[in-house]
XYZ file of C-alpha atoms in Angstrom:
390
model
C 54.266 219.108 24.713
C 51.608 216.321 24.116
C 48.260 217.243 23.179
C 45.878 215.519 25.972
C 44.079 212.551 25.268
C 41.115 211.978 26.605
C 39.833 208.343 26.244
C 36.280 209.074 28.183
C 35.637 211.985 25.967
C 33.001 210.544 24.546
C 31.228 209.805 27.880
C 31.559 213.042 29.323
C 28.250 215.022 30.749
C 27.839 218.474 32.376
C 27.077 216.537 35.746
C 29.821 214.062 35.546
C 32.388 214.289 38.637
C 35.291 216.298 37.989
C 37.646 213.450 39.030
C 37.759 210.242 36.893
C 39.915 208.081 39.417
C 40.626 208.365 43.008
C 43.105 206.354 45.088
C 44.930 206.897 48.604
C 48.142 205.067 49.628
C 51.802 205.755 50.670
C 54.055 207.694 48.328
C 57.785 206.403 48.255
C 60.896 207.604 47.219
C 61.883 204.963 44.718
C 65.521 204.734 44.013
C 66.307 202.024 41.526
C 69.249 199.704 40.795
C 69.741 197.868 37.412
C 71.969 195.958 35.233
C 72.775 194.083 38.048
C 74.272 190.207 37.031
C 72.871 188.706 39.862
C 71.787 189.071 43.540
C 74.045 191.023 46.126
C 76.432 188.645 47.723
C 76.645 189.072 51.647
C 80.297 190.458 52.598
C 80.944 192.106 49.019
C 80.155 194.936 47.034
C 77.903 194.851 43.984
C 77.972 197.533 40.942
C 74.925 198.306 39.125
C 75.214 199.550 35.512
C 72.100 201.700 35.705
C 70.237 203.703 38.605
C 67.052 206.073 38.577
C 65.360 207.666 40.723
C 61.550 208.667 41.092
C 58.015 208.891 42.870
C 56.940 205.014 44.185
C 54.440 203.571 45.657
C 51.286 204.522 45.145
C 52.599 207.374 42.601
C 52.987 204.409 40.412
C 49.475 203.704 39.747
C 48.270 207.499 39.730
C 51.019 208.453 37.259
C 49.817 205.472 34.897
C 46.179 206.430 35.267
C 46.951 210.162 34.616
C 49.108 209.321 31.432
C 46.561 207.470 30.332
C 44.628 210.787 30.230
C 42.609 210.053 33.186
C 41.586 212.978 35.651
C 43.709 211.364 39.090
C 43.095 212.462 42.471
C 45.386 211.363 44.905
C 45.286 211.378 48.934
C 48.626 210.833 50.585
C 51.248 211.980 53.145
C 54.246 213.628 52.091
C 57.681 213.930 53.661
C 58.978 217.708 54.653
C 62.502 216.936 53.117
C 63.622 217.092 49.527
C 62.448 213.593 48.572
C 58.921 214.739 49.553
C 59.267 218.174 47.924
C 60.289 216.257 44.646
C 57.767 213.625 44.523
C 55.097 216.365 45.102
C 56.667 218.461 42.376
C 56.804 215.324 39.962
C 53.468 214.228 40.530
C 51.588 217.740 40.559
C 53.405 219.808 38.077
C 54.595 216.997 36.260
C 51.787 214.769 35.513
C 48.918 216.823 36.383
C 47.890 214.880 39.493
C 45.202 216.648 42.215
C 46.474 216.544 45.233
C 44.221 218.793 46.968
C 43.670 215.773 49.593
C 47.030 215.263 50.166
C 49.085 216.840 52.717
C 53.174 217.620 53.384
C 53.702 216.351 56.948
C 55.932 218.883 59.320
C 59.126 216.926 60.418
C 58.369 213.696 58.816
C 60.505 212.288 56.222
C 59.652 210.570 53.215
C 59.340 206.683 52.902
C 62.171 205.383 50.706
C 62.672 202.089 49.041
C 65.497 200.965 46.937
C 64.933 197.864 44.503
C 67.559 195.920 42.660
C 66.829 194.666 39.644
C 68.145 191.597 37.838
C 67.252 188.160 36.073
C 64.257 189.805 35.580
C 62.993 190.222 39.010
C 63.401 192.769 41.633
C 64.107 192.858 45.309
C 63.271 195.767 47.352
C 64.330 197.428 50.903
C 61.929 199.944 52.160
C 62.310 202.504 55.300
C 59.666 204.486 56.472
C 57.330 205.665 59.831
C 53.781 206.232 60.286
C 52.685 209.688 59.308
C 52.040 211.823 62.627
C 48.722 213.810 62.755
C 48.341 212.860 59.069
C 44.940 213.967 59.242
C 45.335 217.738 59.283
C 48.825 218.469 58.263
C 50.172 219.599 61.171
C 52.196 216.810 62.471
C 54.394 217.486 65.326
C 57.347 215.339 63.767
C 57.109 212.817 66.688
C 57.181 210.195 63.942
C 60.649 211.240 62.084
C 63.298 209.720 64.470
C 65.292 206.723 63.139
C 64.741 204.340 65.580
C 64.029 201.740 63.141
C 59.995 201.439 64.960
C 57.498 201.748 61.848
C 54.764 203.015 64.548
C 53.149 201.861 67.519
C 49.782 200.116 65.887
C 52.334 198.727 62.908
C 50.503 201.338 60.325
C 52.583 201.586 56.837
C 54.107 204.741 56.562
C 51.911 207.574 55.140
C 48.567 205.611 55.912
C 45.613 207.084 57.390
C 44.734 208.896 54.260
C 42.125 210.123 53.488
C 41.880 211.011 56.923
C 38.736 209.948 59.150
C 36.789 213.260 58.948
C 36.779 213.807 55.030
C 35.188 212.537 52.519
C 36.546 211.372 49.013
C 35.351 213.333 45.665
C 32.955 211.919 43.470
C 34.738 210.199 41.190
C 33.992 207.584 38.479
C 36.156 204.862 39.962
C 38.516 204.201 43.190
C 41.501 201.945 43.207
C 42.360 200.331 46.629
C 44.939 198.184 48.103
C 43.180 195.621 50.520
C 45.195 194.546 53.302
C 43.769 191.730 55.757
C 42.264 193.055 58.619
C 42.874 196.899 58.385
C 39.041 198.569 57.644
C 39.330 201.155 54.959
C 36.269 203.483 56.036
C 36.449 205.580 52.698
C 36.043 202.689 50.178
C 32.237 202.266 51.357
C 32.246 206.521 51.241
C 33.613 206.673 47.553
C 31.464 203.558 46.368
C 27.931 205.552 48.282
C 28.999 208.346 46.056
C 29.073 206.598 42.765
C 32.837 205.600 42.310
C 33.143 202.084 40.753
C 35.922 200.178 42.975
C 38.913 198.438 41.719
C 40.915 196.619 44.253
C 44.200 194.899 44.240
C 46.251 192.959 46.919
C 49.331 192.606 48.637
C 50.870 189.221 50.157
C 48.866 188.215 53.449
C 51.630 188.440 56.027
C 49.193 186.673 58.529
C 49.375 183.649 56.615
C 45.645 183.011 57.070
C 44.510 183.785 53.500
C 40.917 184.296 53.962
C 38.873 186.573 51.945
C 36.365 187.576 54.531
C 39.352 188.945 56.175
C 39.772 191.580 53.283
C 37.206 194.687 54.087
C 36.028 196.421 51.170
C 35.890 193.554 49.111
C 32.219 193.186 49.071
C 32.348 196.840 47.535
C 34.390 195.732 44.687
C 33.477 196.047 40.662
C 36.838 194.059 40.083
C 39.513 192.326 41.835
C 42.920 191.930 40.645
C 45.442 189.717 42.373
C 47.995 187.910 40.966
C 48.461 184.063 40.554
C 49.689 183.133 43.793
C 47.828 185.238 45.867
C 44.815 184.103 43.797
C 45.333 180.576 44.631
C 46.135 180.831 48.179
C 42.863 183.035 48.652
C 40.905 180.431 46.721
C 42.435 177.326 47.944
C 42.990 176.594 44.551
C 46.063 174.872 42.500
C 45.290 176.793 39.217
C 45.108 180.511 38.559
C 42.423 180.001 35.874
C 40.495 178.176 38.676
C 40.843 180.455 41.211
C 39.828 183.462 38.871
C 36.595 181.264 38.621
C 35.783 181.257 42.328
C 36.758 184.421 42.693
C 33.998 185.782 40.036
C 31.853 184.018 42.977
C 32.521 186.899 44.886
C 33.168 190.062 42.931
C 31.916 191.077 39.439
C 34.818 190.953 37.676
C 37.909 188.812 38.716
C 41.183 189.448 36.894
C 44.532 187.051 38.043
C 48.008 188.399 36.521
C 49.632 185.041 35.383
C 53.269 186.981 35.181
C 55.466 185.710 31.861
C 52.055 183.956 30.959
C 49.938 186.770 30.493
C 46.363 187.386 32.168
C 42.952 185.493 32.564
C 39.625 187.244 33.473
C 36.467 186.072 34.425
C 32.815 188.133 34.260
C 30.900 186.704 36.997
C 27.693 188.053 35.751
C 27.492 187.110 32.325
C 30.083 184.015 32.481
C 32.679 185.657 30.009
C 36.041 184.468 30.403
C 39.219 186.100 28.498
C 42.564 185.638 28.401
C 45.522 187.190 26.646
C 49.012 186.283 26.405
C 52.181 188.714 27.829
C 53.793 190.759 25.232
C 57.508 189.659 25.089
C 59.732 192.577 25.515
C 63.342 193.131 27.037
C 62.738 194.002 30.624
C 64.849 196.576 32.308
C 63.165 196.997 35.783
C 59.765 195.301 36.431
C 59.020 197.753 39.311
C 55.346 198.839 39.394
C 54.234 196.481 36.243
C 51.474 195.298 38.388
C 50.366 199.106 38.979
C 50.360 199.721 35.553
C 48.398 196.770 34.465
C 45.278 197.768 37.094
C 45.499 201.569 35.580
C 45.413 199.986 32.018
C 42.451 197.726 32.731
C 40.712 200.605 34.979
C 41.182 202.671 31.623
C 39.769 200.227 29.547
C 36.807 199.556 31.959
C 35.534 203.330 32.332
C 35.673 203.726 28.395
C 33.312 200.887 28.096
C 35.755 198.329 26.339
C 35.216 194.534 26.126
C 36.693 192.311 28.668
C 39.249 190.836 26.100
C 40.235 194.384 25.269
C 40.904 195.577 28.443
C 42.775 192.703 29.553
C 45.086 192.805 26.247
C 45.581 196.773 26.762
C 46.494 196.452 30.243
C 48.784 193.776 29.501
C 50.495 196.096 26.808
C 50.652 199.127 29.267
C 52.527 196.651 31.893
C 54.642 195.429 29.091
C 56.244 198.854 28.121
C 56.580 200.171 31.236
C 59.418 197.441 32.157
C 61.365 198.582 29.508
C 62.160 201.743 31.308
C 63.533 202.514 35.123
C 61.196 203.332 37.979
C 57.645 202.318 38.928
C 55.772 205.818 38.127
C 57.810 207.300 35.271
C 58.241 204.250 33.398
C 54.088 204.522 32.846
C 53.540 204.954 29.037
C 51.107 207.232 27.312
C 49.332 207.266 23.943
C 52.047 208.557 22.340
C 54.163 205.640 23.396
C 50.836 203.218 22.481
C 50.797 204.442 19.389
C 54.611 204.212 18.622
C 54.275 200.692 19.221
C 51.058 199.881 17.233
C 52.858 201.679 14.312
C 56.127 199.724 15.114
C 54.743 196.241 15.312
C 52.880 196.240 12.489
C 55.687 196.283 10.350
C 57.529 193.426 11.794
C 58.659 191.318 9.385
C 56.903 187.576 10.226
C 54.341 188.996 12.950
C 51.529 186.305 13.472
C 48.322 187.791 11.713
C 46.304 186.398 14.964
C 48.474 189.152 17.074
C 47.668 192.153 14.895
C 44.001 190.842 14.919
C 44.171 190.555 19.201
C 45.283 194.453 19.401
C 43.216 195.630 16.216
C 41.431 197.577 18.462
C 43.990 199.622 20.050
C 44.398 200.845 16.344
C 40.491 201.915 16.626
C 41.275 203.647 19.627
C 44.057 205.887 18.474
C 42.391 206.734 15.323
C 39.654 208.023 17.664
C 41.525 209.426 20.280
C 44.735 210.868 18.632
C 45.079 214.082 16.568
C 46.682 213.326 13.248
C 49.563 215.064 13.852
C 50.330 213.677 17.479
C 53.826 212.424 17.824
C 55.882 211.130 20.418
C 57.484 213.783 22.927
C 60.189 212.974 25.604
C 58.227 211.853 28.803
C 59.950 212.665 32.180
C 61.794 209.338 33.131
C 63.473 208.431 36.439
C 66.825 209.855 36.631
C 70.109 209.131 38.897
C 69.684 211.977 41.075
C 67.067 214.188 42.167
C 69.577 216.831 42.995
C 70.175 218.025 39.573
C 69.158 221.637 38.855
C 66.553 222.478 36.449
C 67.845 224.273 33.113
C 66.810 227.673 32.811
């Protein structure tokens, strides 16, 4: 097994929190189909040339953080079924993620997402129910029936973590996904205990797109929406203008631009950074945004300059889309080292491109043992039913 790389080793002290990053959310069992030539057509059967299964949802970001060497704690509900067992084992035993604040809910089935990747995009279908009694893990199974309901109050499956009576662990940072109109009391608790808050956001189903409707935004050190979300929230028609507008609301605004890269603005210093996307042959874009956030959080906690953080986040996301699945596609330091070694030998490589990522070479020299070499990481597999080899 690869020697664990610790990007924060030079910052650690005896009185540090035991956790680098805390996060909470819904864990899905992701089933990913790739190799589709086009979107499925009604009334026909489509065959995919590739398939993978892996933990998904909040597991994407938790795994990406852990693979970058951060001590990661996840609070989530897990189904009392084979899917839940698989996801728990993959995260705790396979990735070393602390699940002490997570719970298995008796009688509750795991949320499932089927993702179909084609033409560089993906279409997802999900199913799940609110976790019953998820505060103490002794649910009565009342939410496990397949009647198509998502819970009486419309709460997404697995929400309610961490339980209202619990306190998040001390952590250097916490990552939240903000939802309009849904209070997240744990964010204030985590910030009060010294955590630096990073947040992304999803599509506003209400259609109002009001920043004031995002509870916890005022606690955020960095806010990382995509271009469409950023422009809608700021009423601008340019993602760069949106980033500048958001920087008036949060210390650091980061807007992802898809195939065009990402832009960031530091509201305090006025510094602006923009990096282009790295061209790769994408197999599955599932979870790339989560991996991007994990890369940015890692660079921020390590104290890197804004432009380096942005470039590192984009690189980790680009490497992830070359593998199946959102969580198990996340790269670690060995994959980053292999990319840096390979890119330096490309014929015709633009000097400015190498200069942009020279910081990565310096970090790798500091972090990776000389004898370090890539090793086979866990990847998404066609089925979770295989028996393990003795």
